C-alpha cells in the first residue's frame, strides 16, 4: 500500500500497524523523518503525486488522506494509475466534523473564517454551505466542481462514496487545544484568536451536549471516495 501525500504519517502508522507492507510518499523532509521515527516497518520516500518514486504496477492500493486538493489532477491520476496494478484501489479520504450535530455546526459557525480556498476538494470546502450533507443525500444543487462529478481519469472506473461516522472524547480544554493547532487559528490576528477561544468556551454553557458532563464526544464523519484501476 501507498500513503500518498503522507504528511507526518498519521495514516501510514495505521496501515503499518495493521500489518500492511506500507510505503509513504511525502515531499517534505521533516515530515518524512517523522514517519520514519513513528511508523516502524513503513518506508518513507521523497516524491509527490505527480512523481511517485516506485516502479510500474507495484501496488495494490493508493490511499490519500487530506492531501488530494494539493494534487495537479491530470498528471497525478496518470502517475497513480502507473504504480497501481490492474484492479488496484485508489481511495481519497477526508475526516470532517459532523455538522449534523447542532453544537458541531455551531463550532463551525465560530470558525467561519477558516480558509476554504477555491478548490472544492479541500476539507473546509466540503463542510461549507452544507456540502457534506449534500454528498450524503446526493443533492447535486449544493455541489460544485469535482464534488458534483468526482472522477480520477480514464484509467479508473466509476467512483463510489462512503461515509463513516465516529467520534473523539474531548473536554472543553482539549477542544480549545485542538482548534489552536489549526492553521486558520495560527494565522489569525491576536484579537481573532481571543474571540475564537472565548466563543468556543461559551459553547459549553449553552449547548446541552456539552453541559451534561466534563467530557463530550466530538463528532466526525470520514468521507471516502474509491475507484478501481482498469
CSV table of C-alpha atoms in Angstrom, one decimal:
chain,number,residue,atom,x,y,z
A,1,UNK,CA,0.0,0.0,0.0
A,2,UNK,CA,1.0,3.6,-0.6
A,3,UNK,CA,0.1,6.6,1.6
A,4,UNK,CA,0.4,9.4,-0.9
A,5,UNK,CA,1.0,12.9,0.4
A,6,UNK,CA,1.5,11.3,3.8
A,7,UNK,CA,2.4,14.3,5.8
A,8,UNK,CA,3.6,13.2,9.3
A,9,UNK,CA,2.3,9.7,8.7
A,10,UNK,CA,-1.0,9.6,10.7
A,11,UNK,CA,-2.5,7.2,8.1
A,12,UNK,CA,0.9,5.5,7.5
A,13,UNK,CA,1.1,4.4,11.1
A,14,UNK,CA,-2.4,2.9,11.0
A,15,UNK,CA,-1.6,0.9,7.8
A,16,UNK,CA,1.7,-0.3,9.1
A,17,UNK,CA,0.2,-1.3,12.5
A,18,UNK,CA,-2.4,-3.4,10.6
A,19,UNK,CA,0.4,-5.4,9.0
A,20,UNK,CA,0.3,-4.0,5.5
A,21,UNK,CA,3.5,-3.5,3.5
A,22,UNK,CA,3.4,0.3,3.5
A,23,UNK,CA,5.2,3.0,1.6
A,24,UNK,CA,4.7,6.7,2.2
A,25,UNK,CA,5.5,9.4,-0.3
A,26,UNK,CA,5.9,12.9,1.0
A,27,UNK,CA,7.9,15.9,-0.4
A,28,UNK,CA,8.8,17.4,3.0
A,29,UNK,CA,12.0,16.0,4.6
A,30,UNK,CA,11.0,16.9,8.1
A,31,UNK,CA,7.7,15.1,7.7
A,32,UNK,CA,9.4,12.0,6.2
A,33,UNK,CA,11.7,11.9,9.2
A,34,UNK,CA,8.7,11.9,11.5
A,35,UNK,CA,7.2,9.0,9.5
A,36,UNK,CA,10.5,7.0,9.8
A,37,UNK,CA,10.6,7.7,13.6
A,38,UNK,CA,7.0,6.7,14.3
A,39,UNK,CA,5.9,4.1,11.8
A,40,UNK,CA,8.2,1.0,12.2
A,41,UNK,CA,8.2,-1.1,9.0
A,42,UNK,CA,7.0,1.7,6.7
A,43,UNK,CA,9.3,3.2,4.1
A,44,UNK,CA,9.2,6.9,3.6
A,45,UNK,CA,10.1,8.2,0.1
A,46,UNK,CA,10.7,11.6,-1.3
A,47,UNK,CA,8.3,12.4,-4.0
A,48,UNK,CA,4.9,13.8,-4.9
A,49,UNK,CA,1.6,12.7,-6.5
A,50,UNK,CA,2.9,13.8,-9.9
A,51,UNK,CA,6.3,12.0,-9.4
A,52,UNK,CA,6.0,8.7,-7.4
A,53,UNK,CA,9.3,7.0,-7.0
A,54,UNK,CA,8.0,3.5,-7.4
A,55,UNK,CA,8.0,1.0,-10.4
A,56,UNK,CA,5.0,0.3,-12.6
A,57,UNK,CA,2.2,-1.8,-11.4
A,58,UNK,CA,3.7,-2.5,-8.0
A,59,UNK,CA,0.9,-1.5,-5.6
A,60,UNK,CA,-2.5,-3.0,-4.6
A,61,UNK,CA,-3.8,0.3,-3.1
A,62,UNK,CA,-3.0,4.0,-3.0
A,63,UNK,CA,-4.6,6.0,-0.2
A,64,UNK,CA,-4.7,9.8,0.0
A,65,UNK,CA,-5.7,11.4,3.3
A,66,UNK,CA,-6.4,15.1,3.4
A,67,UNK,CA,-4.0,15.7,0.6
A,68,UNK,CA,-5.9,15.3,-2.7
A,69,UNK,CA,-6.6,19.0,-3.0
A,70,UNK,CA,-2.9,19.6,-3.3
A,71,UNK,CA,-2.6,17.4,-6.4
A,72,UNK,CA,-2.4,18.5,-10.0
A,73,UNK,CA,-5.2,16.2,-11.1
A,74,UNK,CA,-4.3,15.0,-14.6
A,75,UNK,CA,-0.6,14.1,-14.0
A,76,UNK,CA,-1.4,12.8,-10.6
A,77,UNK,CA,-4.1,10.5,-11.9
A,78,UNK,CA,-1.8,9.2,-14.6
A,79,UNK,CA,1.0,8.6,-12.1
A,80,UNK,CA,-1.2,6.8,-9.6
A,81,UNK,CA,-2.5,4.6,-12.4
A,82,UNK,CA,1.0,3.8,-13.4
A,83,UNK,CA,2.0,2.4,-10.0
A,84,UNK,CA,-1.3,0.5,-9.4
A,85,UNK,CA,-1.8,-3.0,-10.6
A,86,UNK,CA,-4.9,-3.6,-12.7
A,87,UNK,CA,-7.7,-4.0,-10.2
A,88,UNK,CA,-5.9,-1.9,-7.6
A,89,UNK,CA,-7.8,0.6,-5.5
A,90,UNK,CA,-7.4,4.3,-5.2
A,91,UNK,CA,-9.1,5.8,-2.1
A,92,UNK,CA,-9.2,9.5,-1.2
A,93,UNK,CA,-10.5,10.4,2.3
A,94,UNK,CA,-11.3,13.4,4.4
A,95,UNK,CA,-12.0,13.3,8.2
A,96,UNK,CA,-14.6,16.1,8.8
A,97,UNK,CA,-16.5,17.5,11.8
A,98,UNK,CA,-20.1,16.2,11.5
A,99,UNK,CA,-22.3,19.2,11.3
A,100,UNK,CA,-25.5,17.2,11.6
A,101,UNK,CA,-24.8,17.5,15.3
A,102,UNK,CA,-26.1,21.0,16.4
A,103,UNK,CA,-23.2,22.0,18.6
A,104,UNK,CA,-20.7,20.9,16.0
A,105,UNK,CA,-22.5,23.1,13.4
A,106,UNK,CA,-22.2,26.0,16.0
A,107,UNK,CA,-18.5,25.3,16.3
A,108,UNK,CA,-18.1,25.6,12.5
A,109,UNK,CA,-20.0,28.9,12.7
A,110,UNK,CA,-17.4,30.2,15.1
A,111,UNK,CA,-14.7,29.1,12.7
A,112,UNK,CA,-16.5,30.6,9.7
A,113,UNK,CA,-13.3,32.5,8.7
A,114,UNK,CA,-11.3,29.3,8.2
A,115,UNK,CA,-9.7,29.3,4.8
A,116,UNK,CA,-11.7,27.2,2.3
A,117,UNK,CA,-9.8,28.4,-0.7
A,118,UNK,CA,-11.4,28.0,-4.1
A,119,UNK,CA,-10.9,24.2,-4.6
A,120,UNK,CA,-14.0,22.2,-3.7
A,121,UNK,CA,-11.8,19.3,-2.7
A,122,UNK,CA,-10.5,21.0,0.5
A,123,UNK,CA,-11.8,19.6,3.8
A,124,UNK,CA,-13.2,23.0,4.8
A,125,UNK,CA,-14.9,23.4,1.4
A,126,UNK,CA,-16.6,20.0,1.8
A,127,UNK,CA,-18.2,21.2,5.0
A,128,UNK,CA,-19.0,24.7,3.8
A,129,UNK,CA,-22.6,25.6,3.0
A,130,UNK,CA,-24.0,22.1,3.6
A,131,UNK,CA,-21.8,20.3,1.0
A,132,UNK,CA,-21.2,17.3,3.3
A,133,UNK,CA,-25.0,16.9,3.8
A,134,UNK,CA,-25.4,17.2,0.0
A,135,UNK,CA,-22.9,14.5,-0.5
A,136,UNK,CA,-24.8,12.2,1.8
A,137,UNK,CA,-28.1,12.9,0.2
A,138,UNK,CA,-26.8,13.3,-3.4
A,139,UNK,CA,-28.4,16.8,-3.6
A,140,UNK,CA,-26.4,18.0,-6.6
A,141,UNK,CA,-27.8,21.5,-6.3
A,142,UNK,CA,-25.3,22.2,-3.5
A,143,UNK,CA,-22.3,20.6,-5.1
A,144,UNK,CA,-19.8,22.2,-7.3
A,145,UNK,CA,-16.8,21.2,-9.5
A,146,UNK,CA,-15.2,17.9,-8.6
A,147,UNK,CA,-17.7,17.1,-5.8
A,148,UNK,CA,-20.6,17.2,-8.3
A,149,UNK,CA,-19.0,14.6,-10.6
A,150,UNK,CA,-15.9,13.0,-8.9
A,151,UNK,CA,-13.6,11.2,-11.3
A,152,UNK,CA,-10.0,10.1,-11.4
A,153,UNK,CA,-9.3,10.0,-15.1
A,154,UNK,CA,-9.7,7.4,-17.9
A,155,UNK,CA,-7.5,4.8,-16.3
A,156,UNK,CA,-10.1,4.4,-13.5
A,157,UNK,CA,-13.6,3.1,-13.2
A,158,UNK,CA,-16.7,4.6,-11.5
A,159,UNK,CA,-16.3,6.4,-8.2
A,160,UNK,CA,-18.1,5.1,-5.1
A,161,UNK,CA,-18.6,7.2,-1.9
A,162,UNK,CA,-18.7,6.0,1.7
A,163,UNK,CA,-19.5,7.8,5.0
A,164,UNK,CA,-18.1,6.5,8.3
A,165,UNK,CA,-19.2,8.3,11.5
A,166,UNK,CA,-17.0,8.2,14.6
A,167,UNK,CA,-16.1,10.5,17.5
A,168,UNK,CA,-13.3,11.5,19.9
A,169,UNK,CA,-13.8,12.2,23.6
A,170,UNK,CA,-13.0,15.7,24.5
A,171,UNK,CA,-13.1,18.3,27.3
A,172,UNK,CA,-13.6,21.9,26.5
A,173,UNK,CA,-9.9,22.5,27.2
A,174,UNK,CA,-8.8,19.8,24.9
A,175,UNK,CA,-11.2,21.1,22.2
A,176,UNK,CA,-9.7,24.5,22.5
A,177,UNK,CA,-6.2,23.0,22.3
A,178,UNK,CA,-7.2,21.1,19.1
A,179,UNK,CA,-8.5,24.3,17.5
A,180,UNK,CA,-5.4,26.2,18.5
A,181,UNK,CA,-3.3,23.7,16.4
A,182,UNK,CA,-5.2,24.5,13.2
A,183,UNK,CA,-3.7,26.8,10.6
A,184,UNK,CA,-6.7,29.1,10.4
A,185,UNK,CA,-6.2,29.8,14.2
A,186,UNK,CA,-2.4,30.1,13.9
A,187,UNK,CA,-2.7,32.6,11.1
A,188,UNK,CA,-5.4,34.7,12.7
A,189,UNK,CA,-4.8,38.0,14.5
A,190,UNK,CA,-4.4,38.0,18.3
A,191,UNK,CA,-7.9,39.6,18.6
A,192,UNK,CA,-9.5,36.9,16.4
A,193,UNK,CA,-7.7,34.2,18.4
A,194,UNK,CA,-9.1,35.5,21.6
A,195,UNK,CA,-12.6,35.7,20.1
A,196,UNK,CA,-12.4,32.1,18.9
A,197,UNK,CA,-11.4,30.8,22.3
A,198,UNK,CA,-14.0,32.8,24.2
A,199,UNK,CA,-16.8,31.7,21.8
A,200,UNK,CA,-15.7,28.0,22.0
A,201,UNK,CA,-15.8,28.1,25.8
A,202,UNK,CA,-19.2,29.8,25.6
A,203,UNK,CA,-20.5,26.8,23.7
A,204,UNK,CA,-20.0,24.7,26.9
A,205,UNK,CA,-22.5,26.9,28.7
A,206,UNK,CA,-25.3,26.9,26.1
A,207,UNK,CA,-25.3,23.5,24.4
A,208,UNK,CA,-26.9,20.6,26.3
A,209,UNK,CA,-24.5,18.1,24.8
A,210,UNK,CA,-21.6,20.0,26.4
A,211,UNK,CA,-23.2,20.9,29.6
A,212,UNK,CA,-24.1,17.4,30.7
A,213,UNK,CA,-20.6,16.5,32.0
A,214,UNK,CA,-16.9,17.1,32.0
A,215,UNK,CA,-16.4,15.2,28.7
A,216,UNK,CA,-18.3,15.0,25.5
A,217,UNK,CA,-18.0,13.4,22.0
A,218,UNK,CA,-16.6,15.5,19.1
A,219,UNK,CA,-18.4,14.0,16.1
A,220,UNK,CA,-16.7,13.3,12.9
A,221,UNK,CA,-17.5,11.6,9.6
A,222,UNK,CA,-14.9,10.2,7.3
A,223,UNK,CA,-15.8,10.7,3.7
A,224,UNK,CA,-14.2,8.2,1.3
A,225,UNK,CA,-14.1,8.2,-2.5
A,226,UNK,CA,-12.9,4.9,-4.0
A,227,UNK,CA,-12.3,3.7,-7.5
A,228,UNK,CA,-10.6,0.7,-9.2
A,229,UNK,CA,-7.7,0.8,-11.7
A,230,UNK,CA,-9.0,-0.6,-15.0
